[in-house]
Amino acid sequence: MSQKLSVGKSVIGALAVGVLVALAGCAPTPQSTPEPSTAPVAPTPDPYAGPIAFVGDELDWFLLSADEIAAMLPDVGEVSPAVSSLIQVSDGGGPEPVPAICSALAAETSLGSIGARSVTWTTAEEGSDGWLHVLQFADEEAAKARMDQYVDAAAQCVEFEFGGPATFASSTAEGDGGIRALAGSLIITYSTGGGHSLYKSYVSVGNVIVEVWQPFTGEPAFDAEAAAALLRDRAEEARRMLIDELTANPPAPVDTPAAADPAAPWSAWQITPVGVGPVQLGVELDEAIAAAPGARIQEPEWEGGPTRLIAADDSASLLLETQEGGTLVSALTVGIANTVGDRSDDGAALPSADGVKVGDPVSVAVAAFPEGTDLRIVSSGEYFYEWSTREGVTLRFRLDRDSVGDDGAVITGITLEDATLRNALIFG
C-alpha cells in the first residue's frame, strides 16, 4: 500500500515537472528590466559674489529685538515696533571740533542715505529717546567712505575740543566681508555750560550702516565691546542671508527701456531707472539738453545750480542737476523741487513713473514702488517717499505733508537721482 502510494506520488511529481517544463518552453523569453533612469541633478549654483547691496525690506535683517536692545544698553524703556521711515533734523552744519574729523561723531549718519528702517525706545532720561537706524546708501563705496570716517574719528577723538572738552571712549570689532563695528560713549561738555552724553554704535557691511544711539546722564554704564560684537554678528547674519538670497535668485540685469521719442508730448515720456524720456542720467549736461530738441533752456541761477528745460508749448518743465563740482547729470525732477524758479505744472502734462504722476496721492506711489521709506527733514519742512534700486538709482516723491499714517499726502514733485554720483561728505 505504501509502495503504490509512493509510486503514485512519483508519477504525479513527474507529470507536474513535465507540465512545468512544457509551460516553460511555451513562455516568452523574459525581457531584461531596464534600470530606472536617474533624474539629472541640477548643478549647485556658485555662491553670489557680486556687490553686497541691500534694498527694501532686506534692511529688516539688521534689526535688533527689544530684548537685544535692552541687553545692549542700560535704562531702556518701551521699545516701539520698527517702521520704514526716517526723521532727519537737518541737512548738516554745526560747530567745528578739533580735530575736525570728530564732527563725524556729531553729524547725522543718515545724511546721504537713500532708504531706512527705524526703531525708537524710551529711556530713563525724560524726554530723550534712543534710536536704531538701518541706513541704505547708494553703494558699497558710499557706505565704506562714511564708515572710514567713524573709524578715523574713534582713533583720533579719544580726547578732543568741541566748544569745550569732549571724549569718545570706544571699542571695535571686525567680521567677514569687510564688516566693521565700533561702539562707545561720547561726552561733550560746553565751556558755557551744558553738553551732551550719548552712547553711540555703528556697524557697516556692503551698502548699509547701522547706527544706534542713546542719551545718558552721569557716568557711562555701557559695555562697548559687547555692543560692537552684537552689531557685528547681526551684520554677518544679514550678509549671509543676502548672499543666500541672491545665489538662489540672481539679480536680473537692468532693462534698457526703449528709446523715447523726443518729439512726443512730455506727458508721454516715462520716468525710468535710466532717465526721463530721452533725457538720461549720468551723461554730460550738454548731451542731456540736446536730447530734448525744441525745449527752452533756463540757465542756472548760480554757478553749479540746476538747469531747467521748458517744453515748447510751455506745458511742462524738467529740472537737471549735475554732480557737485562736475558736469554729469545726477538728478532729474518734474514738478516742485524746492528751488528757485519752481513751476506749478499740471501733473497730466508731466512725465510719469510707472503711471505715478504729480498730483496723485502717495498711496499710488507706494503701490507701484513698495518697500520704500517715508522721509521727513525737520529743518526745511520737507516730506518725501523714497524708493531705490539695488544699483543706487533713487525715486523721490515730494509730498505736501507727512505721509506717515496719511495715505492721502499729495505728490508735488518726482525726482530721479543716480545716488552713486553723490560726493561723499567731508569731515575734516
Short mmCIF file of C-alpha atoms in Angstrom, two decimals:
data_model
loop_
_atom_site.label_atom_id
_atom_site.label_comp_id
_atom_site.label_asym_id
_atom_site.label_seq_id
_atom_site.Cartn_x
_atom_site.Cartn_y
_atom_site.Cartn_z
CA MET A 1 0.00 0.00 0.00
CA SER A 2 2.70 2.32 0.95
CA GLN A 3 4.70 1.34 -2.13
CA LYS A 4 1.82 2.08 -4.55
CA LEU A 5 1.28 5.32 -2.81
CA SER A 6 4.90 6.16 -3.20
CA VAL A 7 4.94 5.29 -6.90
CA GLY A 8 1.77 7.31 -7.43
CA LYS A 9 3.34 10.29 -5.81
CA SER A 10 6.38 9.91 -8.03
CA VAL A 11 4.24 9.81 -11.16
CA ILE A 12 2.27 12.82 -10.07
CA GLY A 13 5.55 14.57 -9.33
CA ALA A 14 6.93 13.65 -12.76
CA LEU A 15 3.81 14.85 -14.50
CA ALA A 16 3.95 18.08 -12.58
CA VAL A 17 7.56 18.60 -13.58
CA GLY A 18 6.68 17.83 -17.20
CA VAL A 19 3.86 20.33 -17.17
CA LEU A 20 6.15 22.97 -15.72
CA VAL A 21 8.80 22.21 -18.35
CA ALA A 22 6.19 22.39 -21.11
CA LEU A 23 4.85 25.66 -19.78
CA ALA A 24 8.38 26.95 -19.52
CA GLY A 25 9.02 26.03 -23.13
CA CYS A 26 5.92 27.91 -24.24
CA ALA A 27 6.66 31.03 -22.15
CA PRO A 28 8.09 34.05 -23.93
CA THR A 29 11.71 34.84 -23.40
CA PRO A 30 11.86 37.24 -20.45
CA GLN A 31 12.96 40.75 -21.32
CA SER A 32 15.64 42.43 -19.23
CA THR A 33 14.17 45.05 -16.89
CA PRO A 34 15.64 48.44 -17.67
CA GLU A 35 17.45 50.17 -14.86
CA PRO A 36 15.45 53.15 -13.55
CA SER A 37 16.84 56.36 -15.01
CA THR A 38 18.22 58.88 -12.55
CA ALA A 39 16.91 62.39 -12.98
CA PRO A 40 19.70 64.82 -13.80
CA VAL A 41 20.87 66.72 -10.76
CA ALA A 42 20.88 70.44 -11.22
CA PRO A 43 24.35 71.83 -10.64
CA THR A 44 24.76 73.72 -7.40
CA PRO A 45 25.00 77.42 -8.29
CA ASP A 46 28.16 79.21 -7.36
CA PRO A 47 27.63 81.47 -4.35
CA TYR A 48 26.71 85.02 -5.26
CA ALA A 49 29.89 87.09 -5.46
CA GLY A 50 28.59 90.47 -6.64
CA PRO A 51 28.15 93.72 -4.76
CA ILE A 52 26.68 93.46 -1.26
CA ALA A 53 23.74 95.80 -1.80
CA PHE A 54 20.69 95.58 0.44
CA VAL A 55 17.42 97.15 -0.67
CA GLY A 56 13.84 97.48 0.57
CA ASP A 57 12.73 95.08 3.29
CA GLU A 58 16.14 93.39 3.30
CA LEU A 59 17.06 96.19 5.70
CA ASP A 60 14.87 94.43 8.28
CA TRP A 61 17.53 91.73 8.60
CA PHE A 62 19.70 94.13 10.62
CA LEU A 63 17.08 95.00 13.23
CA LEU A 64 17.56 94.13 16.89
CA SER A 65 14.75 92.81 19.07
CA ALA A 66 13.51 94.70 22.11
CA ASP A 67 15.30 92.18 24.35
CA GLU A 68 18.57 92.62 22.45
CA ILE A 69 18.35 96.41 22.71
CA ALA A 70 17.63 96.20 26.44
CA ALA A 71 20.55 93.82 26.93
CA MET A 72 22.93 96.07 24.96
CA LEU A 73 22.05 99.40 26.59
CA PRO A 74 21.19 100.44 30.16
CA ASP A 75 17.91 102.09 31.15
CA VAL A 76 15.94 101.03 28.06
CA GLY A 77 12.19 101.53 28.45
CA GLU A 78 9.43 100.76 25.97
CA VAL A 79 10.67 99.75 22.51
CA SER A 80 8.46 100.71 19.56
CA PRO A 81 7.96 98.48 16.50
CA ALA A 82 10.26 99.03 13.54
CA VAL A 83 8.99 101.46 10.89
CA SER A 84 10.05 102.18 7.31
CA SER A 85 10.54 105.87 7.98
CA LEU A 86 13.30 108.28 8.84
CA ILE A 87 13.44 111.70 10.50
CA GLN A 88 16.39 113.95 9.66
CA VAL A 89 16.79 117.05 11.77
CA SER A 90 18.84 118.99 9.23
CA ASP A 91 20.99 118.71 6.15
CA GLY A 92 24.25 119.23 8.03
CA GLY A 93 26.22 122.05 9.66
CA GLY A 94 27.32 122.80 13.20
CA PRO A 95 30.43 123.87 15.15
CA GLU A 96 33.88 122.76 14.06
CA PRO A 97 35.67 120.50 16.52
CA VAL A 98 39.42 119.96 16.82
CA PRO A 99 40.43 117.62 15.22
CA ALA A 100 37.82 118.32 12.52
CA ILE A 101 37.20 114.60 11.86
CA CYS A 102 35.45 114.47 15.26
CA SER A 103 32.42 116.25 13.73
CA ALA A 104 31.58 112.88 12.12
CA LEU A 105 30.51 111.68 15.57
CA ALA A 106 28.03 114.55 15.94
CA ALA A 107 26.64 114.67 12.39
CA GLU A 108 23.57 112.65 11.44
CA THR A 109 24.61 109.31 9.99
CA SER A 110 21.52 109.34 7.77
CA LEU A 111 22.81 112.25 5.68
CA GLY A 112 23.24 110.88 2.19
CA SER A 113 21.23 107.71 2.82
CA ILE A 114 18.56 106.55 0.35
CA GLY A 115 16.49 104.19 2.50
CA ALA A 116 15.97 103.35 6.15
CA ARG A 117 14.30 101.28 8.85
CA SER A 118 13.99 102.83 12.32
CA VAL A 119 13.31 101.72 15.88
CA THR A 120 12.90 104.03 18.89
CA TRP A 121 12.64 103.46 22.62
CA THR A 122 12.14 105.47 25.77
CA THR A 123 14.97 105.94 28.25
CA ALA A 124 15.41 106.83 31.88
CA GLU A 125 16.25 110.39 30.81
CA GLU A 126 12.86 112.06 30.48
CA GLY A 127 12.11 113.44 27.03
CA SER A 128 15.02 111.65 25.36
CA ASP A 129 14.60 108.59 23.17
CA GLY A 130 17.07 106.04 21.92
CA TRP A 131 17.25 105.25 18.20
CA LEU A 132 18.35 102.46 15.90
CA HIS A 133 18.65 103.32 12.20
CA VAL A 134 19.36 100.80 9.45
CA LEU A 135 20.56 103.07 6.65
CA GLN A 136 20.88 102.14 2.98
CA PHE A 137 23.44 104.05 0.93
CA ALA A 138 23.86 104.18 -2.83
CA ASP A 139 26.58 101.51 -2.98
CA GLU A 140 29.35 99.82 -1.04
CA GLU A 141 31.75 102.65 -1.76
CA ALA A 142 29.50 105.29 -0.19
CA ALA A 143 28.93 103.26 3.00
CA LYS A 144 32.62 102.39 3.27
CA ALA A 145 33.65 106.04 2.92
CA ARG A 146 31.34 107.02 5.78
CA MET A 147 32.47 104.14 7.99
CA ASP A 148 36.10 105.07 7.32
CA GLN A 149 35.31 108.43 8.89
CA TYR A 150 33.85 106.85 12.01
CA VAL A 151 36.86 104.57 12.38
CA ASP A 152 39.20 107.55 11.96
CA ALA A 153 37.18 109.57 14.46
CA ALA A 154 37.29 106.75 17.02
CA ALA A 155 41.09 106.71 16.74
CA GLN A 156 41.64 110.50 16.78
CA CYS A 157 38.87 111.69 19.09
CA VAL A 158 39.54 109.87 22.33
CA GLU A 159 40.01 113.42 23.64
CA PHE A 160 39.09 116.49 21.55
CA GLU A 161 37.64 120.01 21.64
CA PHE A 162 34.06 120.70 20.59
CA GLY A 163 33.10 124.02 22.14
CA GLY A 164 34.71 122.61 25.26
CA PRO A 165 36.41 119.37 26.31
CA ALA A 166 34.99 116.17 24.76
CA THR A 167 35.82 112.47 24.81
CA PHE A 168 34.89 109.32 22.90
CA ALA A 169 35.93 106.05 24.54
CA SER A 170 35.19 103.16 22.18
CA SER A 171 35.75 99.53 21.24
CA THR A 172 35.86 97.96 17.77
CA ALA A 173 35.05 94.59 16.22
CA GLU A 174 35.58 93.22 12.71
CA GLY A 175 33.87 90.42 10.78
CA ASP A 176 33.81 88.61 7.45
CA GLY A 177 33.34 90.51 4.22
CA GLY A 178 34.84 93.76 5.46
CA ILE A 179 32.35 94.18 8.31
CA ARG A 180 33.44 96.79 10.84
CA ALA A 181 31.73 97.77 14.07
CA LEU A 182 32.51 100.25 16.81
CA ALA A 183 30.72 101.39 19.94
CA GLY A 184 31.50 103.91 22.62
CA SER A 185 30.44 106.75 24.91
CA LEU A 186 30.55 110.29 23.52
CA ILE A 187 30.71 113.06 26.14
CA ILE A 188 30.70 116.73 25.09
CA THR A 189 30.98 119.49 27.68
CA TYR A 190 30.48 123.09 26.52
CA SER A 191 32.57 125.84 28.07
CA THR A 192 29.39 127.93 28.51
CA GLY A 193 27.71 125.08 30.40
CA GLY A 194 25.70 122.03 29.45
CA GLY A 195 26.62 119.43 26.87
CA HIS A 196 25.66 116.04 25.55
CA SER A 197 26.33 112.46 26.59
CA LEU A 198 25.49 109.71 24.11
CA TYR A 199 26.07 106.00 23.72
CA LYS A 200 26.92 105.64 20.02
CA SER A 201 27.42 102.48 17.95
CA TYR A 202 27.98 101.83 14.25
CA VAL A 203 28.41 98.81 12.00
CA SER A 204 28.86 98.69 8.23
CA VAL A 205 28.54 95.97 5.63
CA GLY A 206 28.04 96.40 1.90
CA ASN A 207 25.87 99.48 1.28
CA VAL A 208 24.42 99.57 4.83
CA ILE A 209 25.40 101.36 8.02
CA VAL A 210 23.52 100.64 11.23
CA GLU A 211 23.61 103.41 13.84
CA VAL A 212 22.47 103.07 17.45
CA TRP A 213 22.49 105.96 19.89
CA GLN A 214 21.01 106.77 23.26
CA PRO A 215 21.44 109.78 25.58
CA PHE A 216 22.53 109.23 29.16
CA THR A 217 23.40 111.18 32.27
CA GLY A 218 26.17 110.69 34.80
CA GLU A 219 28.98 108.23 34.23
CA PRO A 220 28.72 105.85 31.26
CA ALA A 221 27.44 102.35 32.07
CA PHE A 222 27.84 100.80 28.63
CA ASP A 223 29.65 97.62 27.58
CA ALA A 224 31.03 98.99 24.31
CA GLU A 225 32.89 95.78 23.47
CA ALA A 226 29.73 93.66 23.77
CA ALA A 227 27.70 96.18 21.76
CA ALA A 228 30.22 96.20 18.90
CA ALA A 229 30.27 92.39 18.88
CA LEU A 230 26.46 92.16 18.79
CA LEU A 231 26.18 94.56 15.85
CA ARG A 232 28.99 92.77 14.02
CA ASP A 233 27.30 89.39 14.48
CA ARG A 234 23.95 90.70 13.22
CA ALA A 235 25.67 92.24 10.18
CA GLU A 236 27.33 88.89 9.45
CA GLU A 237 23.92 87.18 9.58
CA ALA A 238 22.42 89.75 7.23
CA ARG A 239 25.32 89.39 4.79
CA ARG A 240 24.91 85.60 4.72
CA MET A 241 21.17 85.97 4.15
CA LEU A 242 21.75 88.33 1.23
CA ILE A 243 24.29 86.01 -0.37
CA ASP A 244 21.89 83.06 0.00
CA GLU A 245 19.02 85.09 -1.44
CA LEU A 246 21.00 86.35 -4.44
CA THR A 247 22.53 82.91 -5.04
CA ALA A 248 19.07 81.38 -5.30
CA ASN A 249 17.62 84.38 -7.15
CA PRO A 250 20.40 86.19 -9.02
CA PRO A 251 19.69 89.89 -9.63
CA ALA A 252 18.17 90.46 -13.06
CA PRO A 253 20.11 92.80 -15.31
CA VAL A 254 18.63 96.27 -15.55
CA ASP A 255 16.45 96.53 -18.64
CA THR A 256 17.23 99.35 -21.01
CA PRO A 257 13.90 100.97 -21.89
CA ALA A 258 13.05 101.63 -25.50
CA ALA A 259 14.25 104.99 -26.72
CA ALA A 260 11.73 107.73 -26.03
CA ASP A 261 10.52 109.96 -28.83
CA PRO A 262 11.90 113.47 -28.22
CA ALA A 263 9.10 114.89 -30.36
CA ALA A 264 6.33 113.26 -28.31
CA PRO A 265 4.39 115.29 -25.74
CA TRP A 266 6.28 115.28 -22.47
CA SER A 267 3.28 113.67 -20.81
CA ALA A 268 4.07 110.55 -22.87
CA TRP A 269 7.61 110.33 -21.51
CA GLN A 270 8.32 107.77 -18.81
CA ILE A 271 10.50 108.16 -15.72
CA THR A 272 12.65 105.00 -15.69
CA PRO A 273 15.84 103.98 -13.86
CA VAL A 274 17.91 105.44 -16.72
CA GLY A 275 16.26 108.82 -17.19
CA VAL A 276 13.17 110.87 -18.01
CA GLY A 277 12.04 110.26 -21.57
CA PRO A 278 15.06 110.82 -23.84
CA VAL A 279 16.97 112.76 -21.14
CA GLN A 280 19.30 110.36 -19.35
CA LEU A 281 21.13 110.29 -16.04
CA GLY A 282 24.91 110.13 -15.98
CA VAL A 283 25.52 111.94 -19.27
CA GLU A 284 27.14 115.32 -19.83
CA LEU A 285 24.79 118.25 -19.29
CA ASP A 286 25.13 119.37 -22.92
CA GLU A 287 24.13 115.90 -24.12
CA ALA A 288 21.08 115.87 -21.83
CA ILE A 289 19.95 119.27 -23.09
CA ALA A 290 20.39 118.17 -26.71
CA ALA A 291 18.15 115.15 -26.05
CA ALA A 292 15.12 117.46 -25.80
CA PRO A 293 15.22 119.48 -29.04
CA GLY A 294 12.88 122.42 -29.12
CA ALA A 295 12.91 122.88 -25.35
CA ARG A 296 13.59 126.34 -23.97
CA ILE A 297 16.65 126.45 -21.70
CA GLN A 298 16.55 128.32 -18.41
CA GLU A 299 20.15 128.81 -17.30
CA PRO A 300 21.22 128.19 -13.67
CA GLU A 301 20.62 130.97 -11.15
CA TRP A 302 24.10 130.36 -9.70
CA GLU A 303 27.26 128.58 -10.73
CA GLY A 304 26.75 124.83 -10.47
CA GLY A 305 22.99 125.29 -9.97
CA PRO A 306 20.30 123.32 -11.80
CA THR A 307 19.30 123.91 -15.43
CA ARG A 308 15.62 123.90 -16.36
CA LEU A 309 14.23 122.71 -19.68
CA ILE A 310 10.77 124.04 -20.59
CA ALA A 311 8.58 122.33 -23.20
CA ALA A 312 7.99 124.23 -26.42
CA ASP A 313 4.29 124.62 -25.58
CA ASP A 314 5.20 125.78 -22.02
CA SER A 315 3.09 122.96 -20.53
CA ALA A 316 5.87 121.24 -18.60
CA SER A 317 9.42 121.62 -17.34
CA LEU A 318 12.28 119.34 -16.35
CA LEU A 319 14.98 120.32 -13.84
CA LEU A 320 18.50 118.97 -14.47
CA GLU A 321 21.01 118.82 -11.61
CA THR A 322 24.66 117.98 -12.08
CA GLN A 323 27.10 116.20 -9.83
CA GLU A 324 28.62 118.63 -7.33
CA GLY A 325 31.74 120.07 -8.90
CA GLY A 326 31.10 118.23 -12.15
CA THR A 327 29.05 118.27 -15.33
CA LEU A 328 27.37 114.85 -15.26
CA VAL A 329 23.60 114.89 -14.84
CA SER A 330 22.92 113.33 -11.43
CA ALA A 331 19.21 114.12 -10.90
CA LEU A 332 16.11 114.99 -12.91
CA THR A 333 12.93 116.48 -11.42
CA VAL A 334 9.41 117.07 -12.67
CA GLY A 335 7.12 119.23 -10.57
CA ILE A 336 8.23 121.06 -7.41
CA ALA A 337 11.91 120.76 -6.45
CA ASN A 338 12.04 123.39 -3.66
CA THR A 339 14.42 125.55 -5.66
CA VAL A 340 14.42 128.91 -7.42
CA GLY A 341 12.09 129.00 -10.42
CA ASP A 342 9.75 126.18 -9.36
CA ARG A 343 6.62 125.92 -11.51
CA SER A 344 3.17 124.54 -10.73
CA ASP A 345 2.75 122.44 -13.87
CA ASP A 346 -0.30 120.23 -14.31
CA GLY A 347 0.66 116.64 -13.47
CA ALA A 348 -1.21 115.45 -16.55
CA ALA A 349 1.30 117.31 -18.74
CA LEU A 350 4.38 115.91 -16.97
CA PRO A 351 6.27 112.62 -17.39
CA SER A 352 5.15 109.84 -15.03
CA ALA A 353 6.85 106.96 -13.22
CA ASP A 354 5.13 103.64 -13.90
CA GLY A 355 1.82 105.51 -14.02
CA VAL A 356 2.52 107.63 -10.92
CA LYS A 357 2.02 111.33 -11.61
CA VAL A 358 2.41 114.65 -9.84
CA GLY A 359 -0.95 115.25 -8.14
CA ASP A 360 -1.51 111.60 -7.19
CA PRO A 361 -1.81 110.57 -3.53
CA VAL A 362 1.27 108.90 -2.07
CA SER A 363 -0.66 105.61 -1.86
CA VAL A 364 -0.34 105.33 -5.66
CA ALA A 365 3.46 105.61 -5.40
CA VAL A 366 3.62 103.08 -2.55
CA ALA A 367 1.58 100.58 -4.58
CA ALA A 368 3.80 100.99 -7.65
CA PHE A 369 7.08 101.17 -5.71
CA PRO A 370 6.68 99.19 -2.46
CA GLU A 371 9.18 98.77 0.37
CA GLY A 372 10.31 102.40 0.26
CA THR A 373 10.94 104.88 3.07
CA ASP A 374 8.93 107.84 4.40
CA LEU A 375 11.39 110.70 4.92
CA ARG A 376 10.88 113.91 6.90
CA ILE A 377 13.50 116.69 7.01
CA VAL A 378 12.71 118.86 10.01
CA SER A 379 14.86 121.92 9.27
CA SER A 380 13.40 122.51 5.79
CA GLY A 381 9.91 121.14 6.44
CA GLU A 382 10.15 118.69 3.54
CA TYR A 383 8.46 115.31 3.19
CA PHE A 384 9.25 112.50 0.76
CA TYR A 385 8.53 108.90 -0.08
CA GLU A 386 11.76 107.47 -1.49
CA TRP A 387 12.42 104.18 -3.27
CA SER A 388 15.64 102.87 -4.78
CA THR A 389 17.08 100.12 -6.94
CA ARG A 390 19.89 97.81 -5.92
CA GLU A 391 22.11 99.86 -8.24
CA GLY A 392 21.59 103.07 -6.25
CA VAL A 393 19.10 104.84 -8.51
CA THR A 394 16.51 106.61 -6.37
CA LEU A 395 12.97 107.83 -6.97
CA ARG A 396 11.97 110.54 -4.52
CA PHE A 397 8.32 111.58 -4.42
CA ARG A 398 7.99 115.02 -2.83
CA LEU A 399 4.84 115.34 -0.72
CA ASP A 400 2.73 118.21 0.55
CA ARG A 401 2.73 116.81 4.10
CA ASP A 402 3.95 113.94 6.27
CA SER A 403 2.86 110.62 4.78
CA VAL A 404 3.27 108.58 7.97
CA GLY A 405 -0.26 107.46 8.69
CA ASP A 406 -1.63 109.60 5.85
CA ASP A 407 -2.09 107.83 2.52
CA GLY A 408 -3.66 110.96 1.09
CA ALA A 409 -0.49 113.08 1.14
CA VAL A 410 -0.20 114.54 -2.37
CA ILE A 411 2.80 114.15 -4.68
CA THR A 412 4.05 117.61 -5.71
CA GLY A 413 7.28 116.59 -7.43
CA ILE A 414 9.16 113.49 -8.60
CA THR A 415 12.97 113.35 -8.60
CA LEU A 416 15.03 110.63 -10.26
CA GLU A 417 18.61 110.52 -8.98
CA ASP A 418 21.68 108.40 -9.52
CA ALA A 419 22.83 108.48 -5.90
CA THR A 420 26.14 106.85 -6.80
CA LEU A 421 27.13 110.24 -8.28
CA ARG A 422 26.84 111.99 -4.91
CA ASN A 423 30.05 113.30 -3.41
CA ALA A 424 30.96 111.91 -0.01
CA LEU A 425 30.55 114.18 2.99
CA ILE A 426 33.85 115.57 4.24
CA PHE A 427 34.65 115.81 7.93
CA GLY A 428 38.00 117.48 8.37
#
